[in-house]
Amino acid sequence: MKKNIIIVAVIVTIILLCDQFLKIYLKSTYDSDNPGDQAIAGDWFVMTYIENQGMAFGTKFGSSIWAKLALSVFRIIAISGIIYYLILQLKKGVRREFLIAISLIMAGATGNLIDSMFYDFIFPVEEYLNCGLEYNRLDGSGNWSDCGYEGQIEIRHTGFLFGNVVDMFQFHATWPTWVPWLGGGQVFPAIWNVADASISLGVIMVFCRQRKYFPKEEAKKKKKLAFSMPWSKKSDVPVKEPEVESTLEKGDDSINGEERETNDSAL
């Protein structure tokens, strides 16, 4: 168990350090006046810079202050639940591979939560909250700001649990033109970060290896499916033998009648 705890701790620490180092570095050095992509692997995989106000891959959760707060609270509850579940699995001594998958999910969720909790304090809001940038605008927020020649513009809320999440990786690969409906479009247009990749990898591991991770549940499903098949024989299904009751307790008339005749003849 101690070895598994060390492995889990190392994985979570490495993911968080890589995720936060890269985010803080980019946020500190990014020049919004001279944006540009840095090639990682040719033109199809690049590093850029953007912030999102919602969940993984830029998915938004609404525009009101309560929507953002609800998202952050949901993250805290989810992470707490994952930590509790991970502790239970460590005590049970489950497969190490499964512990690694859960650790990846927990580390990724925590990495994105750190952004929304502390980045508005680490980086001065007045300096970094440029209302000219699309990811700082939020229609329907009710939080108005003077944006120079553009006038009053609704921007996102700031503070604890209201910070943006930093994203930086993007695939520029496109589908071949002959592919129906998808031809010419990007294979994966979302911009993501290390935390998103960690969550996705953990979920994929659980999905692909669920039969190994949950053998009892899988066996129960197979057994239930076999019994429900129309071609399954009744003899295949275990049947509880009925209890045989005493004929005297049932008071069988024919037996009682035979006993009376025997007694009469004896007399």
Backbone as a ProteinNet text record, in pm:
[ID]
protein_1_A
[PRIMARY]
MKKNIIIVAVIVTIILLCDQFLKIYLKSTYDSDNPGDQAIAGDWFVMTYIENQGMAFGTKFGSSIWAKLALSVFRIIAISGIIYYLILQLKKGVRREFLIAISLIMAGATGNLIDSMFYDFIFPVEEYLNCGLEYNRLDGSGNWSDCGYEGQIEIRHTGFLFGNVVDMFQFHATWPTWVPWLGGGQVFPAIWNVADASISLGVIMVFCRQRKYFPKEEAKKKKKLAFSMPWSKKSDVPVKEPEVESTLEKGDDSINGEERETNDSAL
[TERTIARY]
82.6	0	86	196	282.8	341.8	377.3	433.8	331	206.3	99.9	74.9	81.6	63.1	172.5	295.3	407.2	387.7	344.2	322	213.8	103.8	-5.1	44.1	117.2	167.7	263	348.7	444.5	372.2	273	198	126.2	54.9	-19.5	75.5	188	284.7	343.5	382.2	441.9	342.2	218.6	116.1	91.7	77.2	49.8	166.7	289.2	406	419.3	405	413.9	303.3	182.7	67.3	82.5	114.8	122.8	245.9	357.4	477.2	452.5	393.7	368.7	267.1	163.1	60.3	116.6	188.8	244.2	348.4	428.7	529.9	464.4	364.5	298.2	222.1	154.4	77.3	169.7	290.3	385.1	456.6	472.6	551.8	468.9	341.9	259.8	236.5	255.2	233.1	105.3	-0.5	-129.6	-127.6	-31.2	-22.1	46.6	123.2	192.5	167.2	42.2	10.7	68.2	90.5	143	157.7	161.2	174.3	319.9	360.2	492.9	480.7	551.5	542.8	605.8	534.8	586.9	624.3	536.2	560.7	508.3	591.2	548.7	437.2	350.9	238.5	112.3	114.9	-9	-26	80.8	70.1	147.4	75.4	137.5	104.5	182.9	155.8	110.2	-1.5	-57.8	-91	-176.8	-218.4	-361.4	-440.8	-578.2	-626	-729	-789.4	-935.7	-987.5	-1129.9	-1194.6	-1321.7	-1396.4	-1474.5	-1465.2	-1548.6	-1472.1	-1520.1	-1464.9	-1358	-1327.7	-1224.2	-1255.8	-1150.8	-1160.2	-1247.6	-1261	-1330.5	-1481.1	-1536.3	-1681.2	-1731.3	-1824.4	-1875.1	-1991.2	-2014.4	-2116.5	-2223.1	-2227.6	-2321.7	-2248.4	-2323.3	-2261.7	-2277.8	-2365.9	-2388	-2278.7	-2270.2	-2172.1	-2199.7	-2327.6	-2364.7	-2324.8	-2326.5	-2286.6	-2138.5	-2055.5	-1912	-1885.1	-1955.4	-1938	-1981.4	-2093	-2142.1	-2041.3	-1977.7	-1877.6	-1758.5	-1711.5	-1596.8	-1631.5	-1751.1	-1794.1	-1808.5	-1862.3	-1874.1	-1736.9	-1637.6	-1502.1	-1448.5	-1472.2	-1423.9	-1489.1	-1621.2	-1693.4	-1645.5	-1627.6	-1583.2	-1443.9	-1353.5	-1217.4	-1217.5	-1298.2	-1308.6	-1359.9	-1459.8	-1512.7	-1409.7	-1330.9	-1227.6	-1120.3	-1080.3	-979.7	-1030.2	-1155.1	-1214	-1219.3	-1261.8	-1269.9	-1131.2	-1032.3	-895.6	-840.8	-870.6	-826.9	-889.2	-1017.6	-1084.9	-1020.3	-987	-925.4	-785.2	-713.4	-580.6	-591.2	-691.6	-711.1	-752	-828.6	-873.5	-761.4	-658.1	-547.9	-582.9	-653.8	-694.6	-574.1	-597.7	-490.9	-422.5	-290.9	-213.2	-247.7	-276.1	-311.7	-436.8	-532.1	-654.6	-624.9	-537.3	-498.3	-431.3	-352.6	-287.1	-390.7	-492.1	-597.1	-672.3	-710.4	-781.4	-691.9	-563.1	-468.9	-457.8	-457.9	-451.6	-574.4	-691.2	-814.7	-813.2	-772.7	-769.6	-669.1	-551.3	-448.4	-493.3	-555.7	-603.3	-711.6	-806.8	-914.4	-859.9	-762.6	-702.6	-624.7	-555.3	-478.6	-564.7	-678.7	-769	-835.9	-860.6	-920.6	-825	-696.4	-597.1	-601.9	-619.4	-628.5	-740.3	-859.2	-975.7	-970.7	-898.1	-891.2	-791.4	-674.8	-565.3	-508.3	-537.1	-468.5	-505.2	-625.1	-662.5	-590.3	-526.3	-446.6	-297.6	-253.5	-112.8	-79	-170.4	-150	-244.5	-192.3	-277	-389.3	-511.4	-627.2	-622.4	-579.5	-577.3	-484.2	-377.9	-280.2	-320	-376.1	-402.9	-547.6	-637.9	-777.7	-799.2	-755.6	-769.5	-906.1	-993.5	-1129.4	-1132.1	-1019.8	-1014.2	-996.7	-959.2	-940.1	-1071.7	-1098.7	-1226.8	-1251.2	-1147.1	-1168.2	-1193.4	-1182.9	-1218.3	-1359.4	-1419	-1555.1	-1655.5	-1769.2	-1873.2	-2008.9	-2073.8	-2206.2	-2305.2	-2380.5	-2479.5	-2428.3	-2301	-2244.3	-2294.9	-2332.9	-2376.1	-2261.3	-2138.9	-2019	-1960.2	-1990.4	-1953.9	-1818.9	-1745.3	-1614.8	-1594.9	-1525.4	-1496.8	-1380.7	-1408.3	-1307.2	-1261.9	-1234.3	-1181	-1276.7	-1228.6	-1309.4	-1428.7	-1426.2	-1539.5	-1650.4	-1623.1	-1724.7	-1740.1	-1859	-1886.9	-1905.8	-1832.3	-1837.9	-1852.5	-1933.8	-1949.8	-1829.6	-1766.5	-1650.7	-1678	-1587.9	-1604.4	-1585.5	-1635.9	-1614.7	-1475.3	-1419.7	-1284.5	-1284.1	-1175.6	-1161.2	-1147.2	-1157.8	-1144	-1253.1	-1212.6	-1299.9	-1355.1	-1312.8	-1365.4	-1258.7	-1138.4	-1031.7	-1049.4	-985.8	-987.2	-887.5	-910.5	-818.2	-732.5	-602.2	-508.9	-496.3	-510.8	-492.9	-384.1	-319	-207.8	-181.6	-231	-200	-314.9	-278.8	-381.8	-328.7	-415.3	-384.5	-439.8	-356.2	-400.5	-425.2	-419.9	-444.1	-587.8	-606.8	-739.8	-777.5	-907.5	-957.7	-934.4	-907.4	-896.6	-1026	-1015	-1132.3	-1236.5	-1194.5	-1289.9	-1374.9	-1345.2	-1423.2	-1558.2	-1670.3	-1803.2	-1825.7	-1884.8	-1923.9	-1804.8	-1697.8	-1583.8	-1468.4	-1472.1	-1361.9	-1320.3	-1191.8	-1138.6	-1142.3	-1220.8	-1230.3	-1120.3	-1100	-997.9	-1038.7	-942	-967.9	-1008.9	-937.7	-969	-941	-1040.7	-1018.6	-998.4	-1034.3	-1026.2	-881.6	-863.3	-732.6	-732.6	-626.3	-626.3	-494.6	-486.6	-366.4	-326.3	-222.5	-174	-280.6	-353.5	-458.6	-569	-610.6	-713.1	-665.6	-538.9	-483.2	-477.6	-445.3	-438.6	-576.1	-677.9	-814.8	-858	-833.8	-875.3	-806.6	-676.1	-602.7	-656.5	-685.2	-740.3	-875.6	-962.3	-1095.8	-1085.5	-996.7	-978.4	-928.9	-836.5	-785.5	-897.4	-981.3	-1091.7	-1191.1	-1221.2	-1318.8	-1268.5	-1142.3	-1088.1	-1058.3	-1032.3	-992	-1092.9	-1217	-1316.1	-1340.4	-1324.2	-1343.5	-1236.8	-1118.3	-1010.8	-1026.1	-1074.8	-1087.3	-1208.2	-1316.4	-1440.3	-1483.5	-1407.2	-1439.8	-1569.8	-1603	-1725.9	-1848.7	-1846.5	-1961.1	-1980.7	-1869	-1878.1	-1935.3	-1895.6	-1946.8	-2096.1	-2139.9	-2282.4	-2363	-2309.9	-2379.7	-2393.5	-2286	-2289.5	-2389.5	-2392.5	-2484.3	-2628.5	-2655	-2790.1	-2833	-2739.9	-2770.7	-2800	-2725	-2745.8	-2882.8	-2927.6	-3058.3	-3172.5	-3146.7	-3253.2	-3265.7	-3173.7	-3178.7	-3296.6	-3370.6	-3489	-3454.6	-3329.5	-3293.2	-3230.7	-3217.9	-3159.6	-3257.5	-3207.2	-3290.2	-3325.3	-3442.2	-3483.5	-3391.7	-3338.1	-3250.3	-3120.7	-3087.2	-2964	-2977	-3100.5	-3124.1	-3145.8	-3066.4	-3083.1	-3219.2	-3285.3	-3418.2	-3411.6	-3466.3	-3466.9	-3567.2	-3522.7	-3609.8	-3717.5	-3844.5	-3951.5	-3941.1	-3979.7	-3977.1	-4093.4	-4062.1	-4163.7	-4233.4	-4361.2	-4436.5	-4485	-4498.3	-4547	-4692.3	-4722.8	-4860.8	-4955.5	-4903.5	-4987.6	-5023.5	-4922.5	-4948	-5047.9	-5042	-5135.2	-5274.5	-5280.5	-5410.4	-5472.5	-5397.3	-5446.5	-5562.1	-5678	-5797.2	-5782.4	-5717.7	-5706.5	-5622.1	-5514.7	-5426.9	-5497.6	-5563.7	-5637.8	-5748.9	-5809.4	-5915.7	-5864.3	-5745.5	-5686.2	-5653.8	-5606.2	-5572.4	-5697.7	-5809.6	-5933	-5984.5	-5978	-6023	-5941.8	-5811.8	-5724	-5760.1	-5786.8	-5823	-5957	-6054.5	-6185.6	-6175.1	-6093.4	-6080.1	-6013.4	-5924.7	-5855.9	-5952.9	-6050.6	-6150.8	-6244
-121.5	0	126.6	123.2	240.9	274.1	169.8	191.4	255.5	210.7	269.1	414.9	445.4	584.2	673.2	622.8	699.9	723	619	631.5	734.5	728.1	824.7	966.3	984.5	1117.2	1171.7	1085.9	1129	1171	1092.2	1124.3	1257.7	1275.5	1399.9	1519.2	1504	1613.7	1651.9	1552.3	1579.7	1650.3	1601.4	1662.5	1807.3	1832	1967.8	2061.6	2014.7	2099.5	2135.4	2035.7	2061.6	2155.9	2130.3	2210.9	2355.7	2376.2	2511.4	2586.7	2518.7	2585.6	2640.4	2558.5	2600.3	2713.9	2705.7	2810	2942.8	2939.6	3063.2	3124.2	3039.2	3088.9	3160.2	3097.2	3157	3283.2	3280.5	3397.4	3515.7	3486.3	3592.2	3649.5	3568.2	3611.4	3641.7	3605.7	3624.4	3772.1	3809.1	3946.8	3949.8	4004.6	4006.1	4094.9	4187.9	4275.2	4205.7	4101.2	4025.8	3876.2	3836.5	3694	3611.3	3486.3	3397.5	3257	3160.8	3020.8	2976.8	2890.2	2831.7	2685.5	2647.4	2510.8	2412.2	2304.2	2195.5	2076.9	2042.3	1933.6	1978	2051.3	2103.1	2204.9	2209.9	2303	2241.1	2111.6	2045.8	2041.5	2066.9	2069.7	2190.8	2288.4	2415.5	2452.4	2547.5	2604.8	2748.4	2782.1	2915.7	2964.7	3062.7	3109.2	3159.6	3108.5	3155.8	3121.7	3188	3156.9	3122.2	3032.1	3000.1	3015.3	3049.1	3078.3	2958.6	2846.8	2732.9	2608.3	2495.3	2364.8	2326.4	2196.8	2147.4	2181.4	2215.1	2246.6	2368.6	2458.5	2585	2579.4	2469.9	2458.2	2551	2641.2	2737.7	2679.4	2738.4	2689.9	2795.7	2898.9	3008.5	3140.5	3250.8	3383.1	3457.1	3411.9	3483.5	3451.8	3535.6	3514	3383.7	3346.6	3223.6	3099.9	3111.3	2997.8	2966	3070.1	3050.3	2998.1	3052.2	3006.3	2860.7	2825.6	2687.6	2591.6	2634.4	2550.3	2525.6	2631.3	2617.2	2530.2	2549.2	2467.1	2321.3	2300.3	2164.1	2098.8	2174.5	2120.8	2078.7	2163.4	2132.6	2005.3	1993.5	1874.3	1750.4	1763.7	1650.2	1603.8	1698.2	1662.4	1596.8	1649.6	1589.7	1446.1	1424.6	1290.1	1195.5	1245.4	1162.4	1124.8	1221.5	1193.4	1086.4	1100.4	1002.3	864.1	859.3	732.7	671.3	755.6	706.9	646.5	708.7	655.1	517.6	503.7	374.3	266.9	303.2	206.3	168	262.2	231.5	130.6	147	54.5	-83.8	-88.8	-217.5	-292	-219.5	-282.6	-320.2	-232.2	-259.7	-251.8	-280.3	-279.3	-142.9	-145.4	-21.4	63.1	-2.9	67.8	152.9	100.2	174.8	295.4	279.6	391.2	502.1	463.2	562.3	641.5	572.1	639.5	740.6	701.5	792.7	909.6	883.6	990.5	1093.1	1047.8	1139.3	1229.9	1171.7	1250.8	1353.7	1311.2	1401.6	1514.8	1483.1	1584.6	1687.3	1641	1733.5	1826.2	1771.1	1853.8	1956.8	1916.7	2008.9	2119.7	2084.8	2184.5	2297	2264.5	2368	2446.4	2381.1	2451.4	2556.5	2525.6	2621.6	2751.3	2739.9	2860.1	2951.7	2894.6	2976.7	3027.3	2959.8	3001	3115	3107.9	3196	3289.4	3264.8	3343.1	3490.9	3524.3	3665.8	3737.7	3661.6	3721	3720	3613.7	3604.6	3708.9	3727.3	3823.3	3941.1	4063.3	4181.6	4191.3	4199.8	4203.2	4325	4439.3	4562.4	4549.9	4472.4	4457.1	4350.6	4241.3	4127.5	4120.7	4194.9	4190.9	4292.1	4256.1	4341.7	4315.4	4416.2	4395.3	4383.3	4413.2	4397	4252.5	4165.3	4024.1	3949	3863.2	3793.5	3709.8	3647.2	3557.5	3631	3763.3	3840.6	3898.6	3888.5	3938.5	3828.8	3873.1	3776.3	3844.6	3830	3889.9	3831.3	3920	3876.5	3870.5	3905.2	3898.7	4011.5	4125	4240.2	4318.9	4278.9	4346	4432.1	4562.6	4652.1	4717.7	4739.8	4804.9	4895.5	5007	5101.4	5047.5	5018.1	4957.6	5054.9	5178.9	5278	5312.6	5304.3	5344.4	5252.8	5132.4	5040.3	5070.8	5159.5	5196.6	5093.7	5087.4	4995.8	4852.2	4759.9	4619.3	4532.3	4429	4334.8	4240.5	4232.5	4146	4042.7	3949.5	3842.1	3895.7	3820.6	3853.7	3807.4	3870.3	3837.8	3806.9	3742.8	3712	3563.2	3524.5	3385	3299.6	3195.1	3100	3154.6	3274.8	3333.3	3350.5	3303.3	3319.8	3232.6	3274.9	3196.6	3081.1	2979.7	2867.1	2890	2871.3	2894.8	2769	2785	2676.1	2714.7	2612.7	2645.9	2550.6	2429.8	2333.7	2324.3	2307.2	2293.7	2213	2126.3	2051	2127.2	2145.9	2210.8	2110.3	1983.1	1880.4	1889.2	1867.2	1875.3	1742.7	1722.2	1603.4	1615.8	1503.4	1507.5	1559.4	1626.7	1689	1587	1463	1363	1301.9	1332.3	1277.7	1348.8	1275.1	1338.8	1420.6	1537.7	1629.9	1690.2	1615.3	1662.8	1714.5	1686.1	1720.8	1866.9	1891.4	2027	2088.3	2031.9	2085.9	2032.8	2099.9	2056.6	1926.8	1839.6	1712.2	1734.8	1823.4	1854	2002.4	2088.4	2233.2	2292.2	2220.1	2275.4	2302.2	2404	2434.8	2381.2	2312.7	2241.6	2261.5	2205.7	2218.4	2083.1	2081.8	1956.9	1893.4	1975.4	1923.6	1854.8	1915.6	1854.3	1720	1715.2	1591	1483.3	1522.3	1427.4	1368.5	1454	1406.3	1311	1349.7	1268.5	1132.6	1131.3	1004.7	912.8	968.3	887.7	828.9	909.6	862.3	753.7	771.2	671.4	539.4	547.5	425.6	350.1	422.4	358.4	297	369.5	321.2	196.2	197.3	86.3	-37.1	-16.7	-127.9	-156.6	-117.1	-131.6	-277.5	-370.5	-512	-561.9	-505.5	-542	-471.2	-346.4	-268	-308.7	-350.6	-386	-527.1	-631.5	-768.5	-820.9	-790.2	-840.4	-783.4	-652.4	-589	-645.3	-670.7	-724.9	-865.6	-946.9	-1083.7	-1083.9	-992.1	-982.2	-946.3	-854.2	-813.9	-931.7	-1008.7	-1123.4	-1228.4	-1253.1	-1352.5	-1310.3	-1183.3	-1131.5	-1136.4	-1106.7	-1109.5	-1251	-1348.9	-1488.5	-1538	-1501.1	-1543.6	-1478	-1359.9	-1286.7	-1322.8	-1405.2	-1441.8	-1535.2	-1514.4	-1597.9	-1743.5	-1771.7	-1909.1	-1982.3	-1910.5	-1975.2	-2078.8	-2194.5	-2302.4	-2277.4	-2323.1	-2307.7	-2385.9	-2496.6	-2577.7	-2506.6	-2403.7	-2329.3	-2236.4	-2205	-2110.8	-2188.1	-2159.4	-2234.5	-2209.8	-2319.3	-2309.8	-2367	-2296.8	-2341.6	-2455.4	-2566.9	-2682	-2647.8	-2680.4	-2650	-2740.4	-2687.3	-2764.8	-2865.1	-2989.9	-3095.4	-3091.6	-3069.7	-3062.3	-3200.9	-3220.7	-3348.3	-3369.5	-3490	-3519	-3509.7	-3537.4	-3526.5	-3382.6	-3289.1	-3148.2	-3095.8	-3150	-3105.6	-3163.1	-3274.7	-3336.2	-3396.4	-3484.2	-3545.6	-3639.9	-3616.9	-3695.8	-3841.8	-3867.2	-4005	-4088.5	-4032.8	-4106.4	-4130.8	-4025.8	-4041.3	-4144.9	-4147.5	-4243.3	-4385.3	-4411.9	-4545.1	-4589	-4497.2	-4531.2	-4569.6	-4498.8	-4531.2	-4668.9	-4704.2	-4835.3	-4947	-4923.9	-5025.2	-5047.1	-4938.8	-4948.4	-5019.7	-4994	-5056.8	-5207.5	-5249.5	-5392.9	-5466	-5395.8	-5458	-5482.7	-5395.6	-5413.8	-5530.5
0	0	0	76.5	83	-53.6	-128	-261	-353.3	-344.3	-426.1	-389.2	-260.1	-216.1	-274.1	-273.6	-329.2	-478.5	-549.4	-694.2	-723.4	-649.4	-667.4	-640.3	-531.5	-495.4	-601.1	-654.2	-757	-884.6	-926.4	-1048.6	-1034.5	-924.3	-902.4	-897	-829.4	-817	-952.2	-1031.2	-1162.6	-1253.7	-1257.7	-1342.9	-1301.4	-1172.2	-1124.2	-1151	-1129.2	-1153.1	-1301.1	-1388.1	-1532.7	-1578.1	-1531.6	-1571	-1525	-1398.9	-1344.8	-1394.1	-1409.3	-1460.7	-1600.3	-1685.4	-1823.1	-1829.1	-1749.8	-1748.3	-1698.5	-1587.7	-1530.9	-1624.1	-1685.5	-1780.2	-1898.1	-1956.7	-2072.7	-2034.1	-1922.2	-1880	-1848.3	-1801.4	-1766.2	-1888.1	-1991.8	-2107.6	-2231.6	-2230.6	-2350.1	-2377.5	-2501.7	-2546	-2628.9	-2571.4	-2640.6	-2764.3	-2771.4	-2888.8	-3005.2	-2976.9	-3081.7	-3063.7	-3081.2	-3063.9	-3177.6	-3150.7	-3254.4	-3200.7	-3292.5	-3254.4	-3263.8	-3172.4	-3174.9	-3215	-3319.7	-3370	-3272	-3244.6	-3161.3	-3248.3	-3340.8	-3435.6	-3571.8	-3643.7	-3773.1	-3758.3	-3857.6	-3854	-3794.8	-3769.6	-3726.7	-3574.8	-3499.1	-3352.9	-3301.8	-3245.9	-3208.6	-3063.9	-3012.8	-2881.6	-2901.5	-2841.8	-2852.6	-2711.2	-2700	-2567.4	-2574.1	-2482.6	-2470.4	-2329.1	-2285.4	-2156.5	-2179	-2098.5	-2108.6	-1972.2	-1975	-1852.8	-1801.2	-1873	-1836.6	-1801.8	-1856.7	-1824.1	-1925.1	-1930.9	-2020.1	-2165.4	-2241.2	-2383.2	-2410.6	-2311.3	-2332.9	-2321.3	-2273.3	-2258.9	-2149.1	-2183.8	-2086.5	-2007.2	-1892.1	-1799.3	-1773.9	-1856.9	-1837.5	-1825.2	-1821.3	-1819.8	-1687.3	-1601	-1475.6	-1374.5	-1272.4	-1166.6	-1092.2	-1083.6	-1013.7	-1093.2	-1225.7	-1308.8	-1289.1	-1288.7	-1267.6	-1126.9	-1029.1	-891.1	-876.8	-941.2	-935.7	-997.9	-1107.6	-1172.6	-1080.6	-1014.9	-924.4	-804	-748.5	-634.4	-677.2	-797.8	-850.4	-862	-908	-918.3	-781.6	-681.9	-547	-494	-512.6	-466.2	-541.3	-673.2	-754.4	-713.5	-692.6	-652.3	-514.7	-423.8	-290.1	-299	-385.2	-404.3	-463.9	-559.3	-621.6	-519.6	-436.8	-333.7	-236.7	-193.9	-101.7	-166.7	-292.9	-365.4	-382.8	-411.4	-429.7	-300.8	-188	-58.4	-33.2	-65.3	-48	-134.8	-258.9	-349.7	-303.8	-245.3	-191.3	-77.5	6.9	119	70.4	-39.5	-93.1	-164.4	-204.8	-276.2	-418.6	-489.6	-627.2	-721	-847.1	-946.4	-951.6	-961.9	-964.8	-1087	-1195.4	-1318.4	-1298.2	-1222.8	-1194.2	-1105.6	-1009.1	-922.8	-1003.4	-1101.9	-1188.1	-1266.6	-1319.7	-1396.7	-1310.4	-1189.7	-1099.2	-1060.2	-1041.4	-1006.4	-1118.1	-1241.8	-1356.2	-1360.9	-1337.4	-1338.2	-1225.7	-1106.8	-991.9	-1013.1	-1064.1	-1086	-1188.9	-1297.3	-1399.9	-1349.3	-1276.3	-1221.1	-1122.9	-1042.6	-945.8	-1015.8	-1123.7	-1197.6	-1251.1	-1308.1	-1360.3	-1248.3	-1135.1	-1021.5	-965.3	-963.1	-913.1	-993.2	-1124.8	-1209.2	-1162.4	-1148.5	-1114.5	-970.8	-884.6	-744.8	-721.5	-786	-744.7	-852	-979.9	-1083.2	-1081.8	-1038.2	-1030.9	-916.9	-828.3	-720.4	-755.6	-823.2	-862.7	-968.3	-1063	-1171.7	-1151.8	-1143.7	-1119.9	-1222.3	-1173.5	-1262.2	-1353.2	-1300.2	-1378.7	-1499.1	-1483.7	-1591.2	-1691.6	-1642.2	-1729.1	-1777.6	-1713.5	-1755.9	-1867.3	-1985.7	-2103	-2165	-2158.6	-2209.7	-2361.4	-2425.7	-2570.4	-2612.8	-2519.1	-2549.2	-2533.5	-2629	-2633.7	-2508.7	-2455.5	-2341.9	-2210.1	-2210.3	-2090.8	-2099.5	-2215.3	-2233.4	-2197.8	-2146.9	-2111.2	-2118.1	-2231.7	-2249.8	-2149.8	-2085.5	-1988.6	-1846.4	-1824.8	-1689.6	-1600.9	-1662	-1584	-1523.7	-1555.8	-1504.6	-1616.5	-1615.1	-1724.5	-1698.4	-1808.6	-1798.6	-1919.2	-1897.5	-2005.4	-2088.1	-2213.6	-2300.5	-2408.7	-2370.2	-2462.7	-2573.6	-2695.8	-2810.9	-2832.5	-2776.1	-2790.3	-2690.8	-2594.7	-2497.1	-2386.7	-2329.3	-2219.3	-2271	-2211	-2251.6	-2127	-2138.4	-2027.6	-2022.7	-1907.2	-1890.7	-1781.5	-1769.6	-1670.6	-1528.9	-1433.3	-1293.1	-1250.8	-1150.8	-1105.5	-956.3	-911.6	-770.4	-744.7	-619.6	-579.3	-642.5	-711.9	-782.4	-913.7	-955.8	-1079.4	-1187.8	-1163.7	-1262	-1384.9	-1494.5	-1617.9	-1609.7	-1691.5	-1704.2	-1828.5	-1814.8	-1925.3	-2010.7	-2142.8	-2239.2	-2338.1	-2397.8	-2487.4	-2604	-2602.3	-2708.6	-2808.7	-2935.8	-3039.3	-3156.7	-3208.9	-3330.4	-3450.7	-3551.7	-3674.9	-3786.6	-3754.3	-3855.1	-3904.9	-4034.4	-4095.2	-4160.8	-4172.8	-4240.4	-4390.8	-4458.8	-4605.5	-4667.4	-4777.8	-4840.6	-4885.8	-4906.7	-4955.5	-4843.3	-4717.1	-4605.9	-4599.2	-4606.4	-4604.3	-4477.7	-4493.8	-4386.2	-4310	-4295.7	-4216.4	-4301.4	-4429.7	-4518.5	-4510.9	-4489.4	-4482.6	-4344.5	-4252.8	-4117.3	-4026.9	-3913.9	-3819.6	-3750.8	-3730.6	-3664.4	-3519.4	-3451.5	-3311.2	-3288.5	-3305.3	-3301.4	-3161.7	-3056.4	-2920.9	-2880.2	-2795.6	-2737.7	-2595	-2556.2	-2429.4	-2355	-2234.5	-2153.1	-2095.1	-2014	-1954.7	-1866.1	-1791.3	-1702.8	-1782.5	-1893.6	-1978.6	-2032.3	-2076	-2129.2	-2021.6	-1899.3	-1788.3	-1758.5	-1755.1	-1731.4	-1842.3	-1966.3	-2081.1	-2080.4	-2051	-2047.9	-1938.8	-1822	-1713.3	-1747.7	-1808.2	-1846.7	-1953.3	-2050.5	-2156.4	-2097.7	-2003.3	-1938.6	-1867.2	-1793.6	-1721.5	-1819.5	-1927	-2025	-2096.9	-2138.5	-2216.7	-2131.6	-2003.2	-1918	-1806.6	-1827.6	-1721.2	-1684.1	-1776.6	-1744.1	-1647.5	-1658	-1565.9	-1431.7	-1436.6	-1314.1	-1230.9	-1299.5	-1229.4	-1268.6	-1234.8	-1278.5	-1221.2	-1096.3	-1034.4	-1102.3	-1127.2	-1192.5	-1332	-1402.4	-1537.5	-1535.3	-1436.9	-1426	-1396.5	-1312	-1280.2	-1404.3	-1485.5	-1607.1	-1702.9	-1718.7	-1809.2	-1760.8	-1630.4	-1574.8	-1594	-1568.5	-1584	-1729.8	-1820.6	-1963	-2008.9	-1958.6	-1997.6	-1954.3	-1836.1	-1786.2	-1862	-1916.6	-1984.5	-2131.4	-2185.6	-2325.9	-2352.2	-2462.2	-2490.9	-2517.1	-2562.1	-2593.3	-2473.4	-2360.8	-2243.3	-2188.5	-2145.4	-2093.9	-1948.4	-1911.8	-1772.8	-1679.3	-1733.8	-1649.1	-1616.9	-1697.9	-1673.9	-1555.1	-1519.3	-1410.9	-1281.9	-1181.6	-1055.8	-993.3	-955.1	-895.4	-754.7	-662.4	-523.6	-507.1	-446.1	-425.5	-323	-355.1	-258.4	-136.8	-25.4	97.8	98.5	135.7	139.1	274.3	270.8	395	436	560.4	613.6	573.2	530.2	490.3	608	726.9	844.7	872.6	848.8	871.3	769.4	643.5	540.9	565.4	634.5	662.6	539.7	467.6	345.1	379.4	319.3	350.7	310.6	192.8	145.3	239.2	288	378.7	510.7	559.5	684.1	669.2	548.8	524.7	528	465.4	465.5	607.8	688.7	825.9	904.1	877.3	948.3	909.7	776.8	732	797.1	804.8	865.5	1011.5	1077.4	1218.7	1236.7	1144.7	1154.4	1134.2	1033.5	1006.2	1121.7	1186.3	1300.8	1414.1	1427.9	1531.1	1494.9
[MASK]
+++++++++++++++++++++++++++++++++++++++++++++++++++++++++++++++++++++++++++++++++++++++++++++++++++++++++++++++++++++++++++++++++++++++++++++++++++++++++++++++++++++++++++++++++++++++++++++++++++++++++++++++++++++++++++++++++++++++++++++++++++++++++++++++++++++++++++

